[in-house]
Coordinates of C-alpha atoms in Angstrom, one line a residue:
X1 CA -4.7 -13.0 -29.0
X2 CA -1.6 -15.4 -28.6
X3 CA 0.5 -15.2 -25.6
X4 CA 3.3 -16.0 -28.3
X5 CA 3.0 -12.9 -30.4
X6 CA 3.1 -10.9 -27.2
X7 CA 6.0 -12.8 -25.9
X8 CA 8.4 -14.2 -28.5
X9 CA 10.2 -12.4 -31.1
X10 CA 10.3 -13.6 -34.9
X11 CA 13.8 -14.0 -36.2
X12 CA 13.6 -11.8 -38.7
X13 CA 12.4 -8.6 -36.3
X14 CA 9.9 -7.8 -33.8
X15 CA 6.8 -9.9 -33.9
X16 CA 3.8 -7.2 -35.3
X17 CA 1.0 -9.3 -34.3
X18 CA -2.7 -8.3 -34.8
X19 CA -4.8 -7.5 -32.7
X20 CA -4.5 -5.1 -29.8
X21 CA -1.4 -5.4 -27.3
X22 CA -3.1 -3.1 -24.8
X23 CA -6.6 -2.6 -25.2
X24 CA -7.5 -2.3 -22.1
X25 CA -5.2 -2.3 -18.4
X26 CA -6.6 -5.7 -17.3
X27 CA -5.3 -7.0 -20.7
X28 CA -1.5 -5.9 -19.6
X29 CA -1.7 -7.0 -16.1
X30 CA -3.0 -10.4 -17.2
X31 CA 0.3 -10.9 -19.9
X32 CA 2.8 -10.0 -16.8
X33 CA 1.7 -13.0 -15.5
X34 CA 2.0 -15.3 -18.7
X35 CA 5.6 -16.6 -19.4
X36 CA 4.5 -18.7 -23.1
X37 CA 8.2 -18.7 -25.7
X38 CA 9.2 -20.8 -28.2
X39 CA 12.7 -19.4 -28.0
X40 CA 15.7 -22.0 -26.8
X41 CA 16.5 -20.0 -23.8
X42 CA 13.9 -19.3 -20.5
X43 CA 12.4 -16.3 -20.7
X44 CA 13.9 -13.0 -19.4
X45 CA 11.4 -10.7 -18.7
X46 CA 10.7 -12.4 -15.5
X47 CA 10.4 -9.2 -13.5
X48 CA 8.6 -7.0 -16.2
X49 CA 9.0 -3.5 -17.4
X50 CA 8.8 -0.3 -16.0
X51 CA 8.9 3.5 -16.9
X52 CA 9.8 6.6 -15.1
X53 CA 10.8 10.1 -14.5
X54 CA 9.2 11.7 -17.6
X55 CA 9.7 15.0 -19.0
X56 CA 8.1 16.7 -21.8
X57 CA 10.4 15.1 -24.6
X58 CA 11.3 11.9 -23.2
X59 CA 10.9 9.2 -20.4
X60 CA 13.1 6.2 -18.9
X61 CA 12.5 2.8 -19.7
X62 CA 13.7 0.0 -17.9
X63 CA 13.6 -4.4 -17.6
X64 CA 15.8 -6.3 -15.6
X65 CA 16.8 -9.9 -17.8
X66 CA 16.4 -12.5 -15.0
X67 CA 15.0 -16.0 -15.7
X68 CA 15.7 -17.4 -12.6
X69 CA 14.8 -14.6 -10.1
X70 CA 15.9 -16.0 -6.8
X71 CA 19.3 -17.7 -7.8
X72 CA 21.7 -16.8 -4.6
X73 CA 24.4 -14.7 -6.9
X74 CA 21.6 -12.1 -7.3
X75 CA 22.2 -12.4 -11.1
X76 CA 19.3 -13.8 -11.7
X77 CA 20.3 -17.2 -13.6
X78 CA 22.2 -14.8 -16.4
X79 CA 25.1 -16.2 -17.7
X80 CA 28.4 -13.9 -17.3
X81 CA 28.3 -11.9 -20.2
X82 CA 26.9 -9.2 -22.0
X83 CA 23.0 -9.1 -23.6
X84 CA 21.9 -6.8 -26.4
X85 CA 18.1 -5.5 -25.6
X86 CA 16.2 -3.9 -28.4
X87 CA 13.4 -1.4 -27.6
X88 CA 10.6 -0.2 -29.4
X89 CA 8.4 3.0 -28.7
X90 CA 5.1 3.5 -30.4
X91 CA 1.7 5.6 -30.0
X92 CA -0.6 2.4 -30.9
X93 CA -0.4 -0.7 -28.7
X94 CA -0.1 -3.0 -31.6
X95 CA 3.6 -1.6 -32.7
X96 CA 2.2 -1.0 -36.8
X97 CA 4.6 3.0 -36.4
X98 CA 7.4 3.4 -34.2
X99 CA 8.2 6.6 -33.0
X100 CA 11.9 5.3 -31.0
X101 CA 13.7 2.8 -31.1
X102 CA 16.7 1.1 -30.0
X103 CA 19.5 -1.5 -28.9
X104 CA 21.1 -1.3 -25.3
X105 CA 23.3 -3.4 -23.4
X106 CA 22.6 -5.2 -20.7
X107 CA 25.5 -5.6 -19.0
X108 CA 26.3 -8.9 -16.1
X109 CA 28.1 -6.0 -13.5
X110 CA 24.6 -4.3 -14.0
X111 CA 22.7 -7.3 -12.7
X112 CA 21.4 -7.3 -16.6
X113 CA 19.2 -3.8 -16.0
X114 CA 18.6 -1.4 -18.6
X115 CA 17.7 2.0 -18.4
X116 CA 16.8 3.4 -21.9
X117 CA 16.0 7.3 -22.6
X118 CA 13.5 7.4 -25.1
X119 CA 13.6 10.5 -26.5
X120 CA 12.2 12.9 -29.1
X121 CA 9.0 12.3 -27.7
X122 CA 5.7 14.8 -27.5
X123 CA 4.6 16.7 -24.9
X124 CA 1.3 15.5 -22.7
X125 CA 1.3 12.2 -25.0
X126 CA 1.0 8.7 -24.4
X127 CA 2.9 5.8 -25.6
X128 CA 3.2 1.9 -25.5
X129 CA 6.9 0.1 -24.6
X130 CA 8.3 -3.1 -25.2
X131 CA 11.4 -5.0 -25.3
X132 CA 13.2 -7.5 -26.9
X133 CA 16.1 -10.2 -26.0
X134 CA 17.4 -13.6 -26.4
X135 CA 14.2 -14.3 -28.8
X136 CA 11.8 -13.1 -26.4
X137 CA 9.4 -10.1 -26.3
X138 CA 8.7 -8.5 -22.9
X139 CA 4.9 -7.2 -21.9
X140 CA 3.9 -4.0 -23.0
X141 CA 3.4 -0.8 -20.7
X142 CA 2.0 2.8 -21.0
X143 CA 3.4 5.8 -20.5
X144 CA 3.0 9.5 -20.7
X145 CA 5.2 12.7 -21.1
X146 CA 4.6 15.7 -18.8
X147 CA 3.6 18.9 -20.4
X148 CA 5.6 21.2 -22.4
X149 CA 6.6 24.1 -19.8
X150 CA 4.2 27.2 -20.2
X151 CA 1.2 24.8 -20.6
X152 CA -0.9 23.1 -18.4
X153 CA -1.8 20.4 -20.3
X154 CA -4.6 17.7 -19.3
X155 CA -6.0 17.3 -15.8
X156 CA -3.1 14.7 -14.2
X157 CA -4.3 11.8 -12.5
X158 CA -1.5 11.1 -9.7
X159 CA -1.5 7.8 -7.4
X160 CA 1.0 7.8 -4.4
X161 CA 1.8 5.1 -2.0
X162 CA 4.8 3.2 0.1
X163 CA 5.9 0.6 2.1
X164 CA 5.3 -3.0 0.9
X165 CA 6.1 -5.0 2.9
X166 CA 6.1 -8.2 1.0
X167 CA 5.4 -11.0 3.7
X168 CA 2.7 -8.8 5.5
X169 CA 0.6 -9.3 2.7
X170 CA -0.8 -9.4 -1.2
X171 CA -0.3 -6.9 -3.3
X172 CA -3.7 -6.2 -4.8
X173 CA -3.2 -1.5 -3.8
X174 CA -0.9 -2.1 -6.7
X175 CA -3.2 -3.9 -8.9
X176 CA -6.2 -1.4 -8.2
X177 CA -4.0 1.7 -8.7
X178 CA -3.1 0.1 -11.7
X179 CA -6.6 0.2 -12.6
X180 CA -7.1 3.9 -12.1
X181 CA -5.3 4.3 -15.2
X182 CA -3.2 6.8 -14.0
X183 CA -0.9 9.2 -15.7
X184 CA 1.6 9.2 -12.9
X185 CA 3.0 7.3 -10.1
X186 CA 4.9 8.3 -6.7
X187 CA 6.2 5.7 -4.5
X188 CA 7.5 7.0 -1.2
X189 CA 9.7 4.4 0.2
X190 CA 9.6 0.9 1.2
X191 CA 9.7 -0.4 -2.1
X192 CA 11.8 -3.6 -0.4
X193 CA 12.0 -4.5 3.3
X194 CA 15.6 -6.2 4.6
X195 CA 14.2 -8.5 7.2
X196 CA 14.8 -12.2 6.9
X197 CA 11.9 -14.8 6.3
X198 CA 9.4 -14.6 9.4
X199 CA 7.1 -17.6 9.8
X200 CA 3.4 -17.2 10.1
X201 CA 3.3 -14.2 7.8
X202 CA 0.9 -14.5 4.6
X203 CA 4.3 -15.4 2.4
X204 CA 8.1 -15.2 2.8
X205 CA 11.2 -13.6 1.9
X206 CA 13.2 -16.0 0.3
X207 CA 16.2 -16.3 3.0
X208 CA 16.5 -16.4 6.2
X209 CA 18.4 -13.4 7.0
X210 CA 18.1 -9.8 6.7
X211 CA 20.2 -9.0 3.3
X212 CA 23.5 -7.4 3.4
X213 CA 25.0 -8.1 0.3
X214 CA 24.9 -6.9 -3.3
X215 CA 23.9 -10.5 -4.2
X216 CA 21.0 -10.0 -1.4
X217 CA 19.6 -6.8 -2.1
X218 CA 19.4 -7.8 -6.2
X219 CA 17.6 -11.4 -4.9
X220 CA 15.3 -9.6 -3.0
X221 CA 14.2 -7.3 -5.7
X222 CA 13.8 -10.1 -8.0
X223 CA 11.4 -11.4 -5.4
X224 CA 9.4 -8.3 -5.0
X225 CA 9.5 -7.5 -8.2
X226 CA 7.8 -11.1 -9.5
X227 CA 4.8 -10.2 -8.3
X228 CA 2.2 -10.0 -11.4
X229 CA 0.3 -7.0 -9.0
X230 CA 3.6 -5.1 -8.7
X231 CA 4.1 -5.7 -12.5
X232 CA 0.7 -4.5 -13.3
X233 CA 1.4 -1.0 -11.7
X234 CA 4.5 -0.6 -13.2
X235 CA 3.1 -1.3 -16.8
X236 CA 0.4 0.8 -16.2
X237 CA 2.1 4.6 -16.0
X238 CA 5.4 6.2 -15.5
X239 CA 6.6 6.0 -12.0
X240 CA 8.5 8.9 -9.8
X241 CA 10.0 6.7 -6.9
X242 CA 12.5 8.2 -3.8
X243 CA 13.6 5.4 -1.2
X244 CA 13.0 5.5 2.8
X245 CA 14.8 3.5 5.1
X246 CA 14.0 -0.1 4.3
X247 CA 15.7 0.0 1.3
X248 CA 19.1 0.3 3.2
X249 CA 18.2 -0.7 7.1
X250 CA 15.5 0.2 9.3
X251 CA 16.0 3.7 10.6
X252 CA 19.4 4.4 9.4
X253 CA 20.5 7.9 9.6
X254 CA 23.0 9.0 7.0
X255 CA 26.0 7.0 8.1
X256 CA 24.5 6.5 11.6
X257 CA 22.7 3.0 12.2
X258 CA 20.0 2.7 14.2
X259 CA 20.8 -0.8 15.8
X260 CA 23.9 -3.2 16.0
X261 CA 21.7 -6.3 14.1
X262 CA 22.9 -7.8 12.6
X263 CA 27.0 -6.9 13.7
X264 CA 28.8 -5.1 11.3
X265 CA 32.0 -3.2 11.4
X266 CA 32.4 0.7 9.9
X267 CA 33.8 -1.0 6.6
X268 CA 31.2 -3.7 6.1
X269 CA 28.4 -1.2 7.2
X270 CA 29.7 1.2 4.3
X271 CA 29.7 -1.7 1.6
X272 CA 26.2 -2.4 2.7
X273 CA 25.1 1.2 1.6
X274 CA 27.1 1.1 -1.5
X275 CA 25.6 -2.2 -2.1
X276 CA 21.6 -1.4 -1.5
X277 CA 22.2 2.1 -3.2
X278 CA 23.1 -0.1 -6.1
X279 CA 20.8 -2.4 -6.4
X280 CA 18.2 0.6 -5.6
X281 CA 19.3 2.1 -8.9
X282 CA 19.5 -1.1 -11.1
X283 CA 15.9 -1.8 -10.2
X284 CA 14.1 1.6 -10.5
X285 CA 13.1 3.8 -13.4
X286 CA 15.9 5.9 -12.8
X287 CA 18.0 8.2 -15.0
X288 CA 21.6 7.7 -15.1
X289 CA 22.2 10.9 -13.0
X290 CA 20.2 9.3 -10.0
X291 CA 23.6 6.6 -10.2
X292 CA 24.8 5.6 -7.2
X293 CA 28.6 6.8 -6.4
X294 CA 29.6 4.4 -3.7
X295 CA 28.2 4.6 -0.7
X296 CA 25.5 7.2 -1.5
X297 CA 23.2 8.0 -4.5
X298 CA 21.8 11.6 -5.8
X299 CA 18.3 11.1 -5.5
X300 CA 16.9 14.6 -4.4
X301 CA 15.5 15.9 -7.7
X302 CA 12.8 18.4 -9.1
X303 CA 10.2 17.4 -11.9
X304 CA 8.3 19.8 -14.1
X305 CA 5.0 18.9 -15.0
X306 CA 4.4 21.5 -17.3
X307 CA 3.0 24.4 -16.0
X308 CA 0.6 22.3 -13.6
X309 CA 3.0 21.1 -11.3
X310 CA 6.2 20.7 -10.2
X311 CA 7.8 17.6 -7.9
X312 CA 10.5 18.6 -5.4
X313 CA 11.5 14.5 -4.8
X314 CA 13.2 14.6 -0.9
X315 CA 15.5 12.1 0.3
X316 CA 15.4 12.2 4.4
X317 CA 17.8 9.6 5.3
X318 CA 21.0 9.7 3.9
X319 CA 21.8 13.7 4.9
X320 CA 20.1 13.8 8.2
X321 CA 21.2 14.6 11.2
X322 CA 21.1 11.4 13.9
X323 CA 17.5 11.1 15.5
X324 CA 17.7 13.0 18.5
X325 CA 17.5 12.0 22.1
X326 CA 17.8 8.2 21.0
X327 CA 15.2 7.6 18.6
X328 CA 11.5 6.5 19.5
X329 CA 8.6 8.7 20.7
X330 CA 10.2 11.3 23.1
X331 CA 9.6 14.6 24.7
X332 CA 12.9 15.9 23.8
X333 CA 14.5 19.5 23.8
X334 CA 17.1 19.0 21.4
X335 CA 14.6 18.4 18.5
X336 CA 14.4 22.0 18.7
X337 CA 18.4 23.0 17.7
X338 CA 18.6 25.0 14.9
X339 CA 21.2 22.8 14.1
X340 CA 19.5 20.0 13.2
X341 CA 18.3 18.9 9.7
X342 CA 16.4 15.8 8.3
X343 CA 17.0 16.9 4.7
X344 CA 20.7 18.2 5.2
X345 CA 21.2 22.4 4.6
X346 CA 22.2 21.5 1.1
X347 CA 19.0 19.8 0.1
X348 CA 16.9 22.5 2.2
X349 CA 18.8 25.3 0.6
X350 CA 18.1 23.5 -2.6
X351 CA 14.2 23.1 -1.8
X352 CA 13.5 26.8 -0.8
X353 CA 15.6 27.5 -4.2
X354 CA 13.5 25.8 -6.1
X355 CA 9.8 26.9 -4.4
X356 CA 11.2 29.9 -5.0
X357 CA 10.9 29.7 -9.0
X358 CA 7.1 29.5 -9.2
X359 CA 7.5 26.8 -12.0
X360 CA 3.9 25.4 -11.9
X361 CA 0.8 26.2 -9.7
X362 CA 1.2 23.2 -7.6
X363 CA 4.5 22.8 -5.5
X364 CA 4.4 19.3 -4.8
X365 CA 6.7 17.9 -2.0
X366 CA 7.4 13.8 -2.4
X367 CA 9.3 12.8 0.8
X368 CA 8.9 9.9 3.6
X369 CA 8.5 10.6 6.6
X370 CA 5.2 13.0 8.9
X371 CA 5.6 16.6 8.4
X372 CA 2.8 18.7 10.4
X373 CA 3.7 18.3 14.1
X374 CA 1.6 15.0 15.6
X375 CA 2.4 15.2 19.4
X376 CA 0.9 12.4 22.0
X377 CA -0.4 13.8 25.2
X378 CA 2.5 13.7 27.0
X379 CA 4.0 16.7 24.0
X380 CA 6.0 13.4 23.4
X381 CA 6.6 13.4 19.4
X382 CA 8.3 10.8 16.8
X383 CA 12.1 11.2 16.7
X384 CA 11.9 10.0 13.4
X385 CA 9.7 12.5 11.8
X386 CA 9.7 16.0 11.6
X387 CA 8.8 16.1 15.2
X388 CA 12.6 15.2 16.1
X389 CA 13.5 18.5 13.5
X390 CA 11.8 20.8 14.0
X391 CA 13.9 23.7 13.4
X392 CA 14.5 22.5 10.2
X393 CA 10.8 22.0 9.4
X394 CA 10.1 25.9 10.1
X395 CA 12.8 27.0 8.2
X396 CA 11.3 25.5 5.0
X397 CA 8.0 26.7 6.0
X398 CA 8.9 30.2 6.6
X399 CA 11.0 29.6 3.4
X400 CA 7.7 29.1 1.5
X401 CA 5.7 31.7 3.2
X402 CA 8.6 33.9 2.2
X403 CA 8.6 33.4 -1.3
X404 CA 5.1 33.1 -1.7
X405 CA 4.7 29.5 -2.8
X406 CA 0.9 29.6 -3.5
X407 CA 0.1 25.9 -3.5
X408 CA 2.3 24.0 -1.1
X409 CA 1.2 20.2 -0.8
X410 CA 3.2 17.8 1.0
X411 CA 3.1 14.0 0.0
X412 CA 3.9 12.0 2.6
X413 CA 4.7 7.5 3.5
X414 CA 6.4 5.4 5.8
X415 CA 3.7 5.3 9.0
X416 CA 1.4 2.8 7.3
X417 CA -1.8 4.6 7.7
X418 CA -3.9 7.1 5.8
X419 CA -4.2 10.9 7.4
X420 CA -4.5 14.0 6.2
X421 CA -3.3 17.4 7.7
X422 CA -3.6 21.3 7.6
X423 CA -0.1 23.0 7.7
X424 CA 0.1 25.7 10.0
X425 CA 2.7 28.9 10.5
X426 CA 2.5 27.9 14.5
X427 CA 2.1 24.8 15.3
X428 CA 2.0 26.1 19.1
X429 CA -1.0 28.3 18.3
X430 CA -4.4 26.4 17.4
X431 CA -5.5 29.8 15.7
X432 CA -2.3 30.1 13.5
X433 CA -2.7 30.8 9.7
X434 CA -2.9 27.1 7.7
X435 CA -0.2 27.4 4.9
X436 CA -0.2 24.5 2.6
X437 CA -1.7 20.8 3.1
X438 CA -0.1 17.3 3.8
X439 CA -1.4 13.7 2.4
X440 CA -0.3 10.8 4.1
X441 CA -0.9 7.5 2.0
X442 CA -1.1 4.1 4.0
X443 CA 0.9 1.6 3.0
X444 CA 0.8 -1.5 0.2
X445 CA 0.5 -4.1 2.8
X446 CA 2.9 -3.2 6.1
X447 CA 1.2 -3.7 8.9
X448 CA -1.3 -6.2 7.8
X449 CA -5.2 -5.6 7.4
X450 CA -5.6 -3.2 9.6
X451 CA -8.4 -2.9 11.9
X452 CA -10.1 0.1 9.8
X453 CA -10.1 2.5 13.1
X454 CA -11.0 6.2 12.0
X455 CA -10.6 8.0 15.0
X456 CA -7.7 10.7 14.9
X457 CA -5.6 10.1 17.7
X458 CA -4.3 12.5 20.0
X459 CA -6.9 15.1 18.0
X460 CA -7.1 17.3 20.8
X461 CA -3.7 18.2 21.1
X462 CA -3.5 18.5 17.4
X463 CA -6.6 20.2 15.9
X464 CA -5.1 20.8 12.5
X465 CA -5.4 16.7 11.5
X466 CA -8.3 16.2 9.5
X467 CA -8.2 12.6 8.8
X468 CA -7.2 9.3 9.7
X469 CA -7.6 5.7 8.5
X470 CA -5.9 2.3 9.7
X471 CA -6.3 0.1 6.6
X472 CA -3.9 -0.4 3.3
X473 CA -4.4 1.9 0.2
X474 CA -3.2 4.5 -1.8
X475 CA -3.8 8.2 -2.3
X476 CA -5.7 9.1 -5.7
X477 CA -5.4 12.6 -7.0
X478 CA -6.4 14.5 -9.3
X479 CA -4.8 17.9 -10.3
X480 CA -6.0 20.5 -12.3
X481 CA -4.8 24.4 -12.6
X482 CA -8.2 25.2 -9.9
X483 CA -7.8 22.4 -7.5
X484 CA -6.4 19.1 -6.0
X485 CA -8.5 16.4 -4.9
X486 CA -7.0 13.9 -3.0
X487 CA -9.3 10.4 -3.1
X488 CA -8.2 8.0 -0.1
X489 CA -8.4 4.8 -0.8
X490 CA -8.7 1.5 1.2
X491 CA -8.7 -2.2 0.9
X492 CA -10.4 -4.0 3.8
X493 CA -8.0 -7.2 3.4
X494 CA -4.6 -7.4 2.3
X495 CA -3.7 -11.3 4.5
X496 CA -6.1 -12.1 1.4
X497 CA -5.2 -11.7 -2.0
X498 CA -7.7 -9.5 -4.4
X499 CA -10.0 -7.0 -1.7
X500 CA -12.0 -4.5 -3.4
X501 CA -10.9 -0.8 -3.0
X502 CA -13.2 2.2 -1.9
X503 CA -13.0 5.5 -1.2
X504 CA -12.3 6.3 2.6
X505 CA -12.4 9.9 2.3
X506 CA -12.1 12.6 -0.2
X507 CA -10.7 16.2 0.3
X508 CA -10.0 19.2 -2.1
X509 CA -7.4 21.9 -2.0
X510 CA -8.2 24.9 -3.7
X511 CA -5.7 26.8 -5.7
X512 CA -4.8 30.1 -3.9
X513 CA -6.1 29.2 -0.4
X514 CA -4.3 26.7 1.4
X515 CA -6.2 23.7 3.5
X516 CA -8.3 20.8 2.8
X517 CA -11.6 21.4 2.2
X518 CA -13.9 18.3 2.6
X519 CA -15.8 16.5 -0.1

C-alpha cells in the first residue's frame, strides 16, 4: 500500500487506490503519522480528521488545513484566503461506492476548520471518511451512527477520558482506546491546558506563556492536536466532547476568575473567553449549533442513542455560581445555599426535563467535575466539585428519584484519578438507599505516572466509594439494554511513550437496580 494513494489526490478526482484504506486500526493510526505528497503545496492535513456527535441519520465531520501547525498567527501557515475541501463518505474503506459526498469551504476567519454534516446516513452503521484539498488526500477514519429511536441496536462500546495535559506526558491512553475499536467516544474536559512551557516536564508547550489570544489558543491546538496518538483516537470513532476549565483558565467560574495571572482587565478577560470558546469550537467535532456567540458557547446538549441510551452533555463552568468560601478544600456552610448552582437553574431545569422523558434505558450524565459527596476527615470537601453545591446536587437527584429515572449513571473527569462511586438519596446516612452510579476516569497524562496507590482515601467517612486508582487510563464500557460494565483501565508509564494498558478493575450496573456490582 502507497502512502501516495492514501495521501495525494489525482487531478482528475479522488485517488481510488487498491487495496484496503482501513483494514485494520493500527493501519489508520500508522498513516496519521505519514505526511508522503507529490502535490506543489505542503500538506494540509497536518492535524488529522475527526468525527462527532452522531445521530441516527448523520454525523459531523471535521479537519483543520494547517501545514505549518505552530506558526505564531494561529493560522497555521494558510495563506489569507479561502480553500475549497471535498469530502467523501463510504461504507468500504477503499472508497469503490460513496454514500455522501461533498465540497466545503474552508474559510481563513475559521482558522481553515471545516465542520461537514454528512447526512442521509443509516441507522447503527459504520462508515469510512476522508478529505481532500490543495491536491492532498487526508487519512481515513471510522465512524458510526447511533440507533434509529425505538431500537436498541448493537451492544455500544463507549470509551471516556479527560485531561491531557500535553507536557506531563505521551499520549499512548489515546492510542490504546483507539485500539478498543470503539463505537463512541466522550472526552470530559482538558482537551488543552493554558500554561506556558515548563522545563523538566517530558515535552513542551510551544511558548512561554500561558495563551490568551485567539492566535494562542488556535497554536496550541495545533500542537495538541499533532500528536499521531491523539490522531489515532480521533480516526478511530465518533467523539462526544464537553470542555472543563483548562480550555479557558484554570478554575474559572462563569465570568468569575479564579486568580489575577496573568493581569487582565474586565475587557481583555472577556476577549479571552470569546477567544478560547472559539477556538474550542473550530477544533472539535462540533455542530454548528454548539457555535460560539462571543463570550460564551451553547454546549449543554442531549444525544439519543437509540433506545439504549441517551447522553445529557453538562457544562459546569460557564453558568455556575462562584466557588464558595474561596475555593480549595474547605468546611464551608455556604456550600449548602439553595441558592447555589454548578450547572446554572436553566441547565438543571433543562437536565430534570430531559431525565424526565425516559428516552433510552440508560440516562447517561457526561460532565467534569466529582459528583457523590467525597469529604476529608475534617467534613472539609472540594469547593470545586459538587461538594461546594450541594443544594444543587440534591435537587437533581431528587429530580431523578422523582421521575423515576431507572438507570442514572454519572460520567465523570478533571481529578486525574480513576474511582468509582455508589449514589446515595443521603449522603449523611451510610444506610441511605443507593440511586444511580458514578465513573470517574483518570486522566490522559495530568499528573504524571502516578504511583498506582489503590487505597480509597478518606473510605471511612465515605462508605459509598468503591474504587480508586492513581495511574493514567480511560474508562471502557460496554452497554447493553441488561447492563453496563465499566472496564478501568491503566497504563503504568505515561513520562514514557507506548505503556501497555490493563484492566484495574471492572464493575457492572444492572439495569433496574442501581449500584456497582463487582466483577
Amino acid at each position: 500500500m502507497s502512502p501516495i494513494s492514501r495521501r495525494t489526490f489525482v487531478l482528475g478526482g479522488l485517488a481510488a487506490a487498491g487495496g484496503s484504506a482501513l483494514s485494520a486500526l493500527p493501519l489508520v493510526a500508522a498513516q496519521s503519522s505519514v505526511i508522503t505528497a507529490t502535490a506543489a503545496v505542503p500538506y494540509p492535513f497536518q492535524l488529522g480528521i475527526a468525527s462527532g456527535e452522531p445521530d441516527a441519520n448523520s454525523v459531523v465531520l471535521w479537519t483543520r488545513l494547517a501545514p505549518s501547525p505552530l506558526n505564531a498567527d494561529g493560522q497555521g501557515g494558510m495563506a489569507n484566503a479561502d480553500v475549497a475541501v471535498d469530502w467523501q463518505v463510504s461504507t468500504t474503506d477503499t472508497f469503490s461506492t460513496l454514500v455522501a459526498s461533498g465540497t466545503v469551504t474552508a474559510k481563513y476567519a475559521s482558522a481553515h476548520s471545516v465542520h461537514v454534516i454528512a447526512s442521509g446516513l443509516s441507522p447503527d452503521a459504520d462508515y469510512f471518511y476522508r478529505f481532500r484539498a490543495q491536491g492532498h488526500l487526508s487519512a481515513v477514519g471510522r465512524t458510526r451512527t447511533a440507533p434509529a429511536v425505538g431500537t436498541n441496536g448493537r451492544d455500544l462500546v463507549m470509551a471516556f477520558t479527560s485531561c491531557a495535559h500535553y507536557e506531563e506526558g505521551y499520549y499512548t491512553v489515546y492510542r490504546r482506546m483507539a485500539e478498543e475499536n470503539p463505537g463512541l467516544i466522550l472526552f470530559l474536559g482538558d482537551y488543552i491546558y493554558e500554561y506556558g512551557a515548563t522545563s523538566g516536564r517530558p515535552r513542551l508547550h510551544a511558548g512561554a506563556s500561558e495563551i490568551v489570544s485567539l492566535a494562542d489558543y488556535r497554536r496550541r491546538y495545533a500542537q495538541y492536536k499533532s500528536d499521531p496518538d491523539l490522531q489515532a483516537a480521533h480516526a478511530a470513532a465518533a467523539w462526544i466532547v464537553v470542555p472543563d476549565d483548562h480550555e479557558v483558565e484554570n478554575n474559572y467560574a462563569n465570568m468569575v476568575r479564579a486568580d489575577s495571572t496573568p493581569s487582565l482587565t474586565t475587557a481583555q478577560w472577556t476577549a479571552r473567553r470569546t477567544a478560547a470558546y472559539q477556538a474550542y469550537y473550530e477544533n472539535m467535532p462540533l455542530r454548528p449549533a454548539q457555535a460560539n456567540s462571543g463570550n460564551s458557547i451553547p454546549l449543554y446538549r442531549r444525544l439519543r442513542w437509540g433506545s439504549l441510551a441517551t447522553f445529557h452533555m453538562l457544562d459546569t463552568r460557564q453558568y455556575r455560581n462562584d466557588q464558595a468560601c474561596g475555593d480549595g478544600w474547605k468546611v464551608c456552610s455556604d456550600a449548602d445555599l439553595a441558592t447555589r448552582s454548578l450547572p446554572g437553574n436553566a441547565q438543571e431545569t433543562w437536565l430534570l426535563d430531559g431525565l424526565n422523558q425516559h428516552y433510552g434505558t440508560w440516562d447517561i450524565l457526561g460532565q467534569q467535575v466529582f459528583f457523590a459527596r467525597r469529604f476529608d476527615s475534617a467534613g472539609a470537601g472540594s469547593m470545586d466539585s459538587w461538594d461546594g453545591y450541594r443544594a444543587s446536587r440534591a435537587r437533581i437527584q431528587q429530580g431523578w428519584i422523582d421521575r423515576g429515572t431507572r438507570n442514572p449513571v454519572v460520567l465523570t473527569g478533571d481529578v486525574h484519578r480513576a474511582w468509582a462511586s455508589d449514589l446515595k438519596a443521603d449522603y449523611g446516612n451510610a444506610n441511605s438507599a443507593v440511586i444511580g452510579s458514578e465513573l470517574v476516569t483518570s486522566s490522559v497524562t495530568s499528573s504524571g505516572d502516578g504511583d498506582g496507590s489503590t487505597t480509597i482515601p478518606n473510605l471511612a467517612d465515605n462508605p459509598w466509594l468503591r474504587f480508586y486508582q492513581n495511574r493514567r487510563g480511560y474508562v471502557r464500557t460496554t452497554i447493553s439494554p441488561t447492563q453496563l460494565r465499566a472496564d478501568f483501565r491503566a497504563l503504568a508509564s505515561v513520562s514514557e511513550h507506548g505503556a501497555a494498558v490493563s484492566t484495574a478493575k471492572s464493575f457492572v450496573i444492572e439495569e433496574g437496580r442501581p449500584g456497582l456490582q463487582a466483577v
